[in-house]
Coordinates of C-alpha atoms (C1' of nucleotides) in Angstrom, one line a residue:
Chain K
X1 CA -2.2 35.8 -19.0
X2 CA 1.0 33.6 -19.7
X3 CA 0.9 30.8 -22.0
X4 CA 1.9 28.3 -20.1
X5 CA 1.2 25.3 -22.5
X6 CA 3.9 24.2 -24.0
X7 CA 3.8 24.9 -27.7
X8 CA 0.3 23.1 -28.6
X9 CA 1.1 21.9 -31.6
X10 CA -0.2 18.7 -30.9
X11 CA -3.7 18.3 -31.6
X12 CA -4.8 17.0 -27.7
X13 CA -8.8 16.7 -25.6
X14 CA -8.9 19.4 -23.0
X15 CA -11.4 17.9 -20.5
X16 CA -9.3 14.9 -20.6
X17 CA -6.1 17.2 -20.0
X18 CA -8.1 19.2 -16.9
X19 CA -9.0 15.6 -15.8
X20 CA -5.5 14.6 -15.3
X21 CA -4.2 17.7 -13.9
X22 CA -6.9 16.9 -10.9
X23 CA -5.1 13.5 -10.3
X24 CA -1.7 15.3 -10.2
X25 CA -3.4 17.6 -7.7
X26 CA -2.7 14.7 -5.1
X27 CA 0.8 14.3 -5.3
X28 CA 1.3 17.4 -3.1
X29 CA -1.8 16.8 -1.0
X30 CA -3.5 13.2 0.0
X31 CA -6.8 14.8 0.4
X32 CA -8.5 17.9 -1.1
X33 CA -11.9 19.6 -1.0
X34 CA -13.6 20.9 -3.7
X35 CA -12.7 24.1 -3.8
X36 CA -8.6 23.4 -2.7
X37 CA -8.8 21.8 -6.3
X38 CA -10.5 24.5 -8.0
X39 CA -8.3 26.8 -6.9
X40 CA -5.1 24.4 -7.7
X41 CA -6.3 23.8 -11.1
X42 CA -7.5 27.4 -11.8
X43 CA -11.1 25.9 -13.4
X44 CA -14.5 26.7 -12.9
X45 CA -16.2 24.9 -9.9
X46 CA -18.8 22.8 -11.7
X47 CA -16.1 21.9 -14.5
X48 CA -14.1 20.5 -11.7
X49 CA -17.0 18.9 -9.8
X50 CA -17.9 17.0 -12.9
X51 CA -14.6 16.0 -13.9
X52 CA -14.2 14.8 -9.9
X53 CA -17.5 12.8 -10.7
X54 CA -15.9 10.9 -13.5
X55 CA -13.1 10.0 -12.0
X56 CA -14.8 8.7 -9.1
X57 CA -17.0 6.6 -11.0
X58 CA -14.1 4.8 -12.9
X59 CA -12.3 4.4 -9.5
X60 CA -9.5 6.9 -9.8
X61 CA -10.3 9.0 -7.0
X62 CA -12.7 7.9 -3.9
X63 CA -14.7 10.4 -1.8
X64 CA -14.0 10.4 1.9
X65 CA -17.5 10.0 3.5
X66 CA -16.1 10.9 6.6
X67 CA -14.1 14.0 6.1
X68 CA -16.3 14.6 2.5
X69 CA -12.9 15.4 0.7
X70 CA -11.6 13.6 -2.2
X71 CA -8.4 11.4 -2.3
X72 CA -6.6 8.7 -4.8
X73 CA -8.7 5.9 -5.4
X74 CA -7.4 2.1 -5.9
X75 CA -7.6 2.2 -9.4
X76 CA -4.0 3.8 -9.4
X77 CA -3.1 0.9 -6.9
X78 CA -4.3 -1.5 -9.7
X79 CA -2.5 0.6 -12.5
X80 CA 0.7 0.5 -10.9
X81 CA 1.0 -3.3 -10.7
X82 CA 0.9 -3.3 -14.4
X83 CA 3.8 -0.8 -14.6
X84 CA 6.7 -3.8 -14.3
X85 CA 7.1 -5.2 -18.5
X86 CA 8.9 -7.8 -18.6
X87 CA 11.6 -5.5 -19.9
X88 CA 11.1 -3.1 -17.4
X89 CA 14.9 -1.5 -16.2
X90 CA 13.1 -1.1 -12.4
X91 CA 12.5 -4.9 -12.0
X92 CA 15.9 -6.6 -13.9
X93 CA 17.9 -3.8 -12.4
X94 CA 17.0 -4.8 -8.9
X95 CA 19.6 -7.6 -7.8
X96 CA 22.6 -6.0 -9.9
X97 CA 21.6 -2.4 -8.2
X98 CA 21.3 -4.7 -4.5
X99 CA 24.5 -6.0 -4.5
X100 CA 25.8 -2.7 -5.5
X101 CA 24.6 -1.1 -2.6
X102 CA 25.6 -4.0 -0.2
X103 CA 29.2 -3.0 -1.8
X104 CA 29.2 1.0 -1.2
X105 CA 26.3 1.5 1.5
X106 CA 25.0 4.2 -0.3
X107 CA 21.8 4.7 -1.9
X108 CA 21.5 3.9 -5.1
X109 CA 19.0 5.7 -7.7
X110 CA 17.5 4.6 -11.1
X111 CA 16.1 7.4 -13.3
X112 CA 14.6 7.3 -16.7
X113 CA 13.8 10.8 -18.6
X114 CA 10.4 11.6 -19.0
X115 CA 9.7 15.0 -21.2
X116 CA 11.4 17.7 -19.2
X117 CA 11.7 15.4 -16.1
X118 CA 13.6 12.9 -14.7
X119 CA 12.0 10.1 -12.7
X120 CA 13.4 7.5 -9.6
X121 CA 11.8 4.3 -10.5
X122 CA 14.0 2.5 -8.4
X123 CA 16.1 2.6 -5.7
X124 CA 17.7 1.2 -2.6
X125 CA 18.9 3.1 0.0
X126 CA 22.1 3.0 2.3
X127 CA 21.4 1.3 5.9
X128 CA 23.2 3.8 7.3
X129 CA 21.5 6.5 9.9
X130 CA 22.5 8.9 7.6
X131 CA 21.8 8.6 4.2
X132 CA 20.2 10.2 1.0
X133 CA 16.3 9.1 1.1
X134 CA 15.0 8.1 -2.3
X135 CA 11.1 7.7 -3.1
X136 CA 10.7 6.1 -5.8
X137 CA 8.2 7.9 -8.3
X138 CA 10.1 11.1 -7.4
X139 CA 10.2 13.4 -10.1
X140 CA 12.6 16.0 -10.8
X141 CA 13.6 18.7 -13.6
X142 CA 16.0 17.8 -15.9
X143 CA 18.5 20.4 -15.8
X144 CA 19.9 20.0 -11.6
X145 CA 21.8 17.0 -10.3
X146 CA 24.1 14.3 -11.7
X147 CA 21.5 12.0 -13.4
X148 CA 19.9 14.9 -15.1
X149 CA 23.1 15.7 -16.5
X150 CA 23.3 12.3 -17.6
X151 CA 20.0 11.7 -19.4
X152 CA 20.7 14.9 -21.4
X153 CA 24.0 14.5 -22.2
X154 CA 23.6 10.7 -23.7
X155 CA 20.9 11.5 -24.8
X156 CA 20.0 11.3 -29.3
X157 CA 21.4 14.6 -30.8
X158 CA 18.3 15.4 -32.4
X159 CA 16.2 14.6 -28.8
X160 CA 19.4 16.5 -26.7
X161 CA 19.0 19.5 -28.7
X162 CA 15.1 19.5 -28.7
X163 CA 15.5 19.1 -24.9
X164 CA 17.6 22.1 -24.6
X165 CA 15.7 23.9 -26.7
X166 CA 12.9 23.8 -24.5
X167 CA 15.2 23.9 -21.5
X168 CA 16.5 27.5 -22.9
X169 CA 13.1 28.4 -23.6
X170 CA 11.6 28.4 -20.1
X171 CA 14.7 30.2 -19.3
X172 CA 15.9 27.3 -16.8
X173 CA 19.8 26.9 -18.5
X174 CA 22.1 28.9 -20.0
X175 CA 23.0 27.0 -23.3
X176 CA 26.3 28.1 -23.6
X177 CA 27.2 26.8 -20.5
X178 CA 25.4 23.8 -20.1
X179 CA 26.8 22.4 -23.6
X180 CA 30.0 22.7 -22.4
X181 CA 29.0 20.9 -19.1
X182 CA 27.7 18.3 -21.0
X183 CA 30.9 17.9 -23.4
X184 CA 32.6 17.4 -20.6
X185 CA 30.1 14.9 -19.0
X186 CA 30.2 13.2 -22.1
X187 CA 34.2 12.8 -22.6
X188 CA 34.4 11.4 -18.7
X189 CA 31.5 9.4 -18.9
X190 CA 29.9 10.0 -15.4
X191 CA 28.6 13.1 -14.1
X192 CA 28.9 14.3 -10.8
X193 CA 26.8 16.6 -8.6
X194 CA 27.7 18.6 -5.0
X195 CA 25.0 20.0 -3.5
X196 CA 23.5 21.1 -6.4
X197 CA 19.5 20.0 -5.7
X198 CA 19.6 19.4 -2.6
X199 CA 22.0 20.9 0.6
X200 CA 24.7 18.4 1.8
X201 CA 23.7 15.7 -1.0
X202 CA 26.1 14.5 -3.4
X203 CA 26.1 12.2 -6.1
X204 CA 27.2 10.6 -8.8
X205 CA 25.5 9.3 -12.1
X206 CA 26.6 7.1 -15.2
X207 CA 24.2 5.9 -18.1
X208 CA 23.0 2.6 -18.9
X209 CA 22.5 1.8 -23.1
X210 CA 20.9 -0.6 -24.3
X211 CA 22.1 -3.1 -26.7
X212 CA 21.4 -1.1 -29.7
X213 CA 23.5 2.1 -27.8
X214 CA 20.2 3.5 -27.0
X215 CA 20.3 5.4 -23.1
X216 CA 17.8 3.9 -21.1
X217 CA 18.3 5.1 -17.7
X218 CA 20.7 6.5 -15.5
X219 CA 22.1 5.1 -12.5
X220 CA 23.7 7.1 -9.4
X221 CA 25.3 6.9 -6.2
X222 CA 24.5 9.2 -3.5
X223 CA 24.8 10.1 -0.1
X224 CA 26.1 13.2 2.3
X225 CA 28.6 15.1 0.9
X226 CA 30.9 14.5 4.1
X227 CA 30.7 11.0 3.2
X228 CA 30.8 10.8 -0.7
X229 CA 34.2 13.1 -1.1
X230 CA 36.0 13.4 -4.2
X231 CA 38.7 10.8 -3.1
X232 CA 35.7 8.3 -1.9
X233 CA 33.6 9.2 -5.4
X234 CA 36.2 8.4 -7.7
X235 CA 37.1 4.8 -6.2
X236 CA 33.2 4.0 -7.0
X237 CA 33.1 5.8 -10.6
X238 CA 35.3 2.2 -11.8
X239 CA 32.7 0.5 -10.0
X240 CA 29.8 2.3 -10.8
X241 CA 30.6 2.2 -14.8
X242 CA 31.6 -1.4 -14.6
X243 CA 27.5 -2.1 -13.4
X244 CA 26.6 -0.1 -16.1
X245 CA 27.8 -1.8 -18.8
X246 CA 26.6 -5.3 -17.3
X247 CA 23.0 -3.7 -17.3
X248 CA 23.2 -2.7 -20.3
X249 CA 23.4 -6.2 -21.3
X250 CA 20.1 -7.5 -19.8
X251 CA 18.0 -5.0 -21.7
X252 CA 17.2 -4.8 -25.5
Chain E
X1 CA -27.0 -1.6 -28.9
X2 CA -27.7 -2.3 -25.0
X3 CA -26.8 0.3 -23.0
X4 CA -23.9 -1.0 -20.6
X5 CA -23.2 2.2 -18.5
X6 CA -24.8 1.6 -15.1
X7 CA -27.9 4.3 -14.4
X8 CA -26.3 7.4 -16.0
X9 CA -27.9 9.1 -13.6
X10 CA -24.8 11.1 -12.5
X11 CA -23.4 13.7 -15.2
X12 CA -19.9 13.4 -16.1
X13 CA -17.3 13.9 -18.7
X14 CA -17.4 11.2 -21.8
X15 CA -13.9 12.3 -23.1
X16 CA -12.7 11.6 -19.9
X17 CA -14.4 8.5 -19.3
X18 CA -13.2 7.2 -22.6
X19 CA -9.5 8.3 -21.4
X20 CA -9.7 6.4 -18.4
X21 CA -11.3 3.6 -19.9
X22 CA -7.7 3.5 -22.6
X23 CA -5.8 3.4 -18.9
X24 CA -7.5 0.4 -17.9
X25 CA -7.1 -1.7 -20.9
X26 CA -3.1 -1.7 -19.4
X27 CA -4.2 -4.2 -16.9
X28 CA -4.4 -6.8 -19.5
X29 CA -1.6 -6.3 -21.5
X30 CA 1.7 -4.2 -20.6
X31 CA 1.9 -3.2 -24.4
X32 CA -0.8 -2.5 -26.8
X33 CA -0.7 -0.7 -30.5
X34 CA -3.9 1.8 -31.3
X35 CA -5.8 -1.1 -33.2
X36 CA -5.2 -2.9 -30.4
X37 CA -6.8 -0.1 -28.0
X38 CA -9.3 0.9 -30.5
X39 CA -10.7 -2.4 -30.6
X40 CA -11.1 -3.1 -26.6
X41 CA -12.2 -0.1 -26.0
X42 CA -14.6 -0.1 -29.4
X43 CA -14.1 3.7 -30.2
X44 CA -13.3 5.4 -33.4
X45 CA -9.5 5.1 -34.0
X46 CA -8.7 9.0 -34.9
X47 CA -10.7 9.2 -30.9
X48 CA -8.5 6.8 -29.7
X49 CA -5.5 8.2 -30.7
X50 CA -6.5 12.0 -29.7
X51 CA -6.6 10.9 -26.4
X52 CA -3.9 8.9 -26.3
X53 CA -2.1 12.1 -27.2
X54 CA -3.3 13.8 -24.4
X55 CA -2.1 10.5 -21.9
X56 CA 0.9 10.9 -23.5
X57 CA 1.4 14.5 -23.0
X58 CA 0.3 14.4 -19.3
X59 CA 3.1 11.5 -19.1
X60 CA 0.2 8.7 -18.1
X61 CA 1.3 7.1 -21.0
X62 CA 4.8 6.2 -23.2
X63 CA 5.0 5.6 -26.6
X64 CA 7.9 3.1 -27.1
X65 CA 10.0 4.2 -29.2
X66 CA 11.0 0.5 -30.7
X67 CA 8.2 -0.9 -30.8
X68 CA 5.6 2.2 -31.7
X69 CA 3.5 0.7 -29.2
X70 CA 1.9 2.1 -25.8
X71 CA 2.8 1.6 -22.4
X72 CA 1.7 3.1 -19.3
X73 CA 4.2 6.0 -18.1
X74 CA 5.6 7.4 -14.9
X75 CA 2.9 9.5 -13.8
X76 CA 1.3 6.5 -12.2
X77 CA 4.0 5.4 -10.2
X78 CA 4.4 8.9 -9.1
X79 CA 0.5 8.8 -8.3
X80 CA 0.7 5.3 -6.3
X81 CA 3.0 6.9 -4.3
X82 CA 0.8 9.3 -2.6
X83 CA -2.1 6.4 -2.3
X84 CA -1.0 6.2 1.0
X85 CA -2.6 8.7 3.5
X86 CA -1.5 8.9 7.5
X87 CA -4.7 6.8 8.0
X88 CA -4.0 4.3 5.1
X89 CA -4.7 0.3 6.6
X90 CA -2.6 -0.8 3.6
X91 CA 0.4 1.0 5.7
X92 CA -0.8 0.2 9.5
X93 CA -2.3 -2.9 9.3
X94 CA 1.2 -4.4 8.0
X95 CA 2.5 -5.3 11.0
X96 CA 0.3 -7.0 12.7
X97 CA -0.2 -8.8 8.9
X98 CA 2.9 -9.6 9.3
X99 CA 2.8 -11.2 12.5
X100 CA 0.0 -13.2 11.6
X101 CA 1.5 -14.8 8.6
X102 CA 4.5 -15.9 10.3
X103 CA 2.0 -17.8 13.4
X104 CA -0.6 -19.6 11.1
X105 CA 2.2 -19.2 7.3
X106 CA -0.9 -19.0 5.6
X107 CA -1.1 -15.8 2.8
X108 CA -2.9 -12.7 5.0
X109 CA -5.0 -10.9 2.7
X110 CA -6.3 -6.9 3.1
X111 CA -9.5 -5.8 1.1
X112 CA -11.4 -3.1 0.6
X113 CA -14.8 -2.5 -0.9
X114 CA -14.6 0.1 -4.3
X115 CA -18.2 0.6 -5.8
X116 CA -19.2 -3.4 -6.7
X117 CA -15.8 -4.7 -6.9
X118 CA -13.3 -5.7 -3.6
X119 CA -9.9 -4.3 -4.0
X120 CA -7.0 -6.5 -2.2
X121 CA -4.6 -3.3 -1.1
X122 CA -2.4 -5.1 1.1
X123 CA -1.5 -8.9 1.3
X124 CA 1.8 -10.7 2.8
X125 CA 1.8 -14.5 1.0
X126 CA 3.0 -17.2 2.9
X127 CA 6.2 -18.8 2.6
X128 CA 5.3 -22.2 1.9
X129 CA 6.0 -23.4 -1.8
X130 CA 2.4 -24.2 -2.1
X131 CA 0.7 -20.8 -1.4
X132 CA -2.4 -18.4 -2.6
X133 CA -0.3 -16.0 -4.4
X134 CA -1.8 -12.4 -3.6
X135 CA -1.0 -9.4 -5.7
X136 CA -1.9 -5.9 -4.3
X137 CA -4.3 -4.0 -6.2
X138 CA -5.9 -6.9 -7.8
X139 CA -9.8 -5.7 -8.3
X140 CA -12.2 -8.6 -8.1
X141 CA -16.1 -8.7 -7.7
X142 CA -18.4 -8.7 -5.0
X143 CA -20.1 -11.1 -4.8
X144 CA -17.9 -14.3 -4.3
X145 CA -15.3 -15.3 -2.3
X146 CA -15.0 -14.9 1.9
X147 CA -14.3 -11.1 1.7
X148 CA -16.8 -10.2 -0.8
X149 CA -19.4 -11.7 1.5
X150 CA -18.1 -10.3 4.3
X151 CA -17.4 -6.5 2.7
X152 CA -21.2 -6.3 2.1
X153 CA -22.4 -8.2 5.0
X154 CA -21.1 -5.7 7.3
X155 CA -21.8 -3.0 5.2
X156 CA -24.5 -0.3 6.7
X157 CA -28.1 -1.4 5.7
X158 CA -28.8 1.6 3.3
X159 CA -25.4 1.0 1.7
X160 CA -26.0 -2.8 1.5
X161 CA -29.0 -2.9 0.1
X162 CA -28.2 -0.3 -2.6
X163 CA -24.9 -2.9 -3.1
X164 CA -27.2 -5.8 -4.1
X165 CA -30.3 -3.8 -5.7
X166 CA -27.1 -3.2 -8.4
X167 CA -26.0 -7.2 -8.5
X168 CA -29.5 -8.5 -8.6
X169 CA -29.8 -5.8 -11.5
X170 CA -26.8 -7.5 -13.3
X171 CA -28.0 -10.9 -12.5
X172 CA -24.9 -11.4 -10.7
X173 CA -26.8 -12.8 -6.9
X174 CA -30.0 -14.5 -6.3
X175 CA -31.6 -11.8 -3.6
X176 CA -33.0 -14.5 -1.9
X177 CA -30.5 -17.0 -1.1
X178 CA -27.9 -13.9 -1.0
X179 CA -29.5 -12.4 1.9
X180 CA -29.7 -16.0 3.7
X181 CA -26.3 -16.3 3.5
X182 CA -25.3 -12.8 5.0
X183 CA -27.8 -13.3 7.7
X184 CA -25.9 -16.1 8.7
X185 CA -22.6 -14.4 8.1
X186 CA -23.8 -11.8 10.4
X187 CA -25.1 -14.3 13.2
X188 CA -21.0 -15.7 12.7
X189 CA -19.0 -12.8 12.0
X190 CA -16.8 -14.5 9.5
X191 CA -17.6 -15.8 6.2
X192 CA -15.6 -19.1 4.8
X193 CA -15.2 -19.9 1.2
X194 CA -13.8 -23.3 -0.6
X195 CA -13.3 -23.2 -4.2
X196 CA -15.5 -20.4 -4.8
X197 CA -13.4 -18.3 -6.6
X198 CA -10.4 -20.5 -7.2
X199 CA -10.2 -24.3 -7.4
X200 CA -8.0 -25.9 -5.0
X201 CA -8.2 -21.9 -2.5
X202 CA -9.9 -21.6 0.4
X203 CA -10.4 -19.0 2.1
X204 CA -11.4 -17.2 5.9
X205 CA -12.6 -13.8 6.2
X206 CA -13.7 -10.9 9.1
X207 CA -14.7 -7.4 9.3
X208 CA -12.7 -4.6 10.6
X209 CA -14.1 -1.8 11.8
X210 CA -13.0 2.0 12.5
X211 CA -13.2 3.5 15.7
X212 CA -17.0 4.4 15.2
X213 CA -18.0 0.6 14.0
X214 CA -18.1 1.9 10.4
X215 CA -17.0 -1.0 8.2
X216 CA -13.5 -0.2 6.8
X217 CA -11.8 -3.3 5.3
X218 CA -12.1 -7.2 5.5
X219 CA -9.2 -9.5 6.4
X220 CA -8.7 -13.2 5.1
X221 CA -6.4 -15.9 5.7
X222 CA -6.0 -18.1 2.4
X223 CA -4.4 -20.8 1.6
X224 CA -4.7 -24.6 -0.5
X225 CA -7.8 -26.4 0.4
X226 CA -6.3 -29.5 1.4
X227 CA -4.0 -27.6 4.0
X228 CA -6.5 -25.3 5.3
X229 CA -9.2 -27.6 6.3
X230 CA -12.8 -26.8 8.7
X231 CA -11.0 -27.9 11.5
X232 CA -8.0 -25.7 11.1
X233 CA -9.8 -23.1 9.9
X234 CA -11.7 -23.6 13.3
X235 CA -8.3 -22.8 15.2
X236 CA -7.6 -20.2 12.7
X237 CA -11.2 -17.8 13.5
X238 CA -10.1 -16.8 17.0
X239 CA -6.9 -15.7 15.9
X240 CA -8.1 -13.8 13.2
X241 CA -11.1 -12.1 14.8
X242 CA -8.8 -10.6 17.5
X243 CA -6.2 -9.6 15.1
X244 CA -9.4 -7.8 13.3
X245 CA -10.7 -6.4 16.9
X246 CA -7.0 -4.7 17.6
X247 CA -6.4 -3.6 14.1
X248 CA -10.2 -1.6 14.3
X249 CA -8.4 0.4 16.8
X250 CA -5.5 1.6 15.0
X251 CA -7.9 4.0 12.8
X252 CA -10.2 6.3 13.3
Chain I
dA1 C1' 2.6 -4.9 -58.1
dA2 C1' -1.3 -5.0 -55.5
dC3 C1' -3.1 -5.4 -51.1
dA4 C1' -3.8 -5.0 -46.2
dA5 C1' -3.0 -3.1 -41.8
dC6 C1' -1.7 0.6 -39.1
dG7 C1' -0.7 5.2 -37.5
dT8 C1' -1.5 10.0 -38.5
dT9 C1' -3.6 14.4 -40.2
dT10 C1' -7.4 17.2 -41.7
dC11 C1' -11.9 19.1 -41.5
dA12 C1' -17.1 19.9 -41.3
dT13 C1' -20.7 18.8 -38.1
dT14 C1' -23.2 19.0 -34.0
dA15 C1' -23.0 16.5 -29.7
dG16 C1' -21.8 17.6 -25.4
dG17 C1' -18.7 20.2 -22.3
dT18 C1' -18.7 24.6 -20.2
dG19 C1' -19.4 28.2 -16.8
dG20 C1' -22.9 31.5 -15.1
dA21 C1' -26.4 31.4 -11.9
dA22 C1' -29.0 29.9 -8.3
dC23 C1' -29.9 26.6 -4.4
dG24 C1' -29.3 24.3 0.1
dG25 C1' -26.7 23.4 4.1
dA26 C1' -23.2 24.1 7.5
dG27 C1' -20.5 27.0 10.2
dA28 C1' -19.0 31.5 11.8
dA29 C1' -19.9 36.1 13.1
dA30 C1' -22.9 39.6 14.7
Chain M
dT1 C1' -31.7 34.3 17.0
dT2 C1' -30.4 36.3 12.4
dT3 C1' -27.1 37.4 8.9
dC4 C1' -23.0 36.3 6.5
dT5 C1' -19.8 33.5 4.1
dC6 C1' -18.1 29.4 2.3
dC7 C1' -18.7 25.1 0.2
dG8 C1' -20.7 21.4 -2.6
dT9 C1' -24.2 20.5 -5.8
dT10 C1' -27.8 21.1 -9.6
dC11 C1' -29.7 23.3 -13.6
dC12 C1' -29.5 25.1 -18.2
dA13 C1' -28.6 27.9 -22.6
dC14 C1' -24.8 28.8 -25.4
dC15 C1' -21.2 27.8 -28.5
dT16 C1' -16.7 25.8 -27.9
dA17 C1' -14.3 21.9 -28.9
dA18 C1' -14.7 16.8 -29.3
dT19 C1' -16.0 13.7 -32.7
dG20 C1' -15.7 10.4 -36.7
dA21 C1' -15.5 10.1 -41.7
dA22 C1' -12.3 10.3 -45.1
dA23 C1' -8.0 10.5 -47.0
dC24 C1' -2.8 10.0 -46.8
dG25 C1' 1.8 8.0 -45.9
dT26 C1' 4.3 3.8 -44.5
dT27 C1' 5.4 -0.5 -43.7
dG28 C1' 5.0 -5.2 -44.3
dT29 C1' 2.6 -9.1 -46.7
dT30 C1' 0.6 -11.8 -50.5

DNA sequence: AACAACGTTTCATTAGGTGGAACGGAGAAA
DNA sequence: TTTCTCCGTTCCACCTAATGAAACGTTGTT
């Protein structure tokens, strides 16, 4: 069997470890049996059923008496409202990113990097029919798309190298190529992305530092690639960058 | 030491329970240090911070950077995002909320019963500057306020009376005047509350039902006790029964 | 300089998590 | 009807792996 931890240095508790990997269970399902999460998880069926047991108890996962499957509980609910510091980018972003989209009509995205991932924690999206849809929560790697591109490339040297280390590890970039992507990225300032996650999407993405220089977050634009051409794109990278900076100012 | 766990009866996991128990202690504060943790949770430190390693790696957790100190991470928001199943009330119930805020302005409030605690999942506030402020996923107990009452009330009998064999066990309900209240509850179908929980909020609550007359949320109508007197409450009980009667269709 | 507080690492001990096995019930197939 | 099969749950002996004491490195305070 492949190792598929990543390198385990880290001294960690693996019942806790399974535990969580049963709550991520439900971000493809809403509600699971048993034996659907045994078979997700790879794990013995009693270790499951008692780790299902704990989490019920403390809340995390309720038991549907009616179809006898299991499914997110309200301690999540409860979690989540305690997300928003008060120095969180998702809350003091929201008017600067609002008026921004009143401007474009476009849907505008707020990612932060998390390990090998990036992550929407906010967004508001274009009113038009046609537009790019944007959950917020979404996760995403960390090597496709214009934000991506972003968080790497602003990124520390010491954390961008040790990113794309681990990136060349799992065999997802070619780090020849992607370093000279990034230089690039980095001597415009913006990164840009056609259809390069998703089929007709494009988008565009530009950091946000904080006031110690620090990237916090990245912020895009996007929409259907008939609508967001090159000529269109490049009248909103001004705009785009000038947001940037003036976020950067309301975050330490 | 007493023993504080509730009838261990049921085997689970104590490395998980401890884990979730360090995921909790971020509803009181956004930001806590390992003492800090270590001491709510009264654990060994070396414990604490093991598992906060394993959060960490699993993303449930950050470690911020600036000031070493922990936070709660991404994974949750991603997880709050799949809360909401097809058959969710927090989702279909909104517009008629909705609807019912604007007639009566008054703060609509959604709860559901989790173990011995009442879990608001939805709420629209009203829009007077004087309002019950009502934020979702607030957790609160059982046993006072208008939609505690009327969570247990209408509660099957087997399910009920296991509810309050577990309050009267912590002391938290008289059996005997509890029971006289719910009888008359029942005999009403609503339950009222003035400054039980809150001075100054008072508070109007009914059942909803699913389809097969199982008990599936309550629904309140709160506001300032010198606004939301007997009598307008009075006016208010028709309203909010039918509301309840047409939302109990709406799932199954 | 001495001290205190905190986060981190190491390691021997044994508590407690694990998975095999077996049970009971509910459907489905024969 | 009986016989399978699948699923959730309970039980228990084994031995992994979680635990907490102790020690260390840092940072900040007296």
């Amino acid at each position: 069997m492949v190792d598929l931890n990543q390198n385990s240095e880290k001294h960690t508790v693996r019942a806790v470890e399974r535990a969580l990997d049963i709550l991520l269970c439900f971000t493809e399902a809403s509600e699971l049996g048993l034996a659907q999460i045994t078979k997700k998880v790879s794990l013995h069926k009693s270790t499951v059923f008692r780790l299902l047991q704990t989490l019920e108890q403390k809340g995390f996962i309720i038991k549907n008496s009616e179809t006898e499957k299991y499914r997110l509980g309200y301690r999540i609910l409860e979690l989540s409202n305690h997300l928003s510091g008060i120095n969180d980018p998702a809350i003091l972003f929201l008017p600067e990113m609002q008026r921004l989209r009143n401007e474009v009509d476009e849907t505008i995205s707020l990612y932060v990097r998390d390990g090998l991932d990036r992550i929407r924690i906010q967004a508001i999206e274009s009113e038009q029919p046609i537009r790019r849809v944007a959950p917020i929560g979404a996760r995403m790697p960390l090597y496709v798309g214009a934000a991506s591109k972003v968080l790497v490339t602003f990124e520390n040297p010491i954390e961008r190298s040790s990113i794309m280390d681990k990136l060349e590890a799992q065999q997802m970039i070619d780090r020849v190529s992607f370093e000279e992507m990034i230089n690039e990225i980095r001597s415009n300032g913006f990164a840009t992305s056609f259809e390069e996650r998703e089929l007709g999407a494009a988008s565009i993405a530009v950091p946000i530092f904080n006031k110690s220089k620090k990237l916090i977050a990245a912020i895009s634009i996007s929409g259907p690639v008939n609508r967001l051409t090159h000529e269109k794109m490049n009248n909103n990278i001004k705009e785009l960058l000038e947001v940037a900076s003036q976020l950067s100012n309301l975050i330490h």
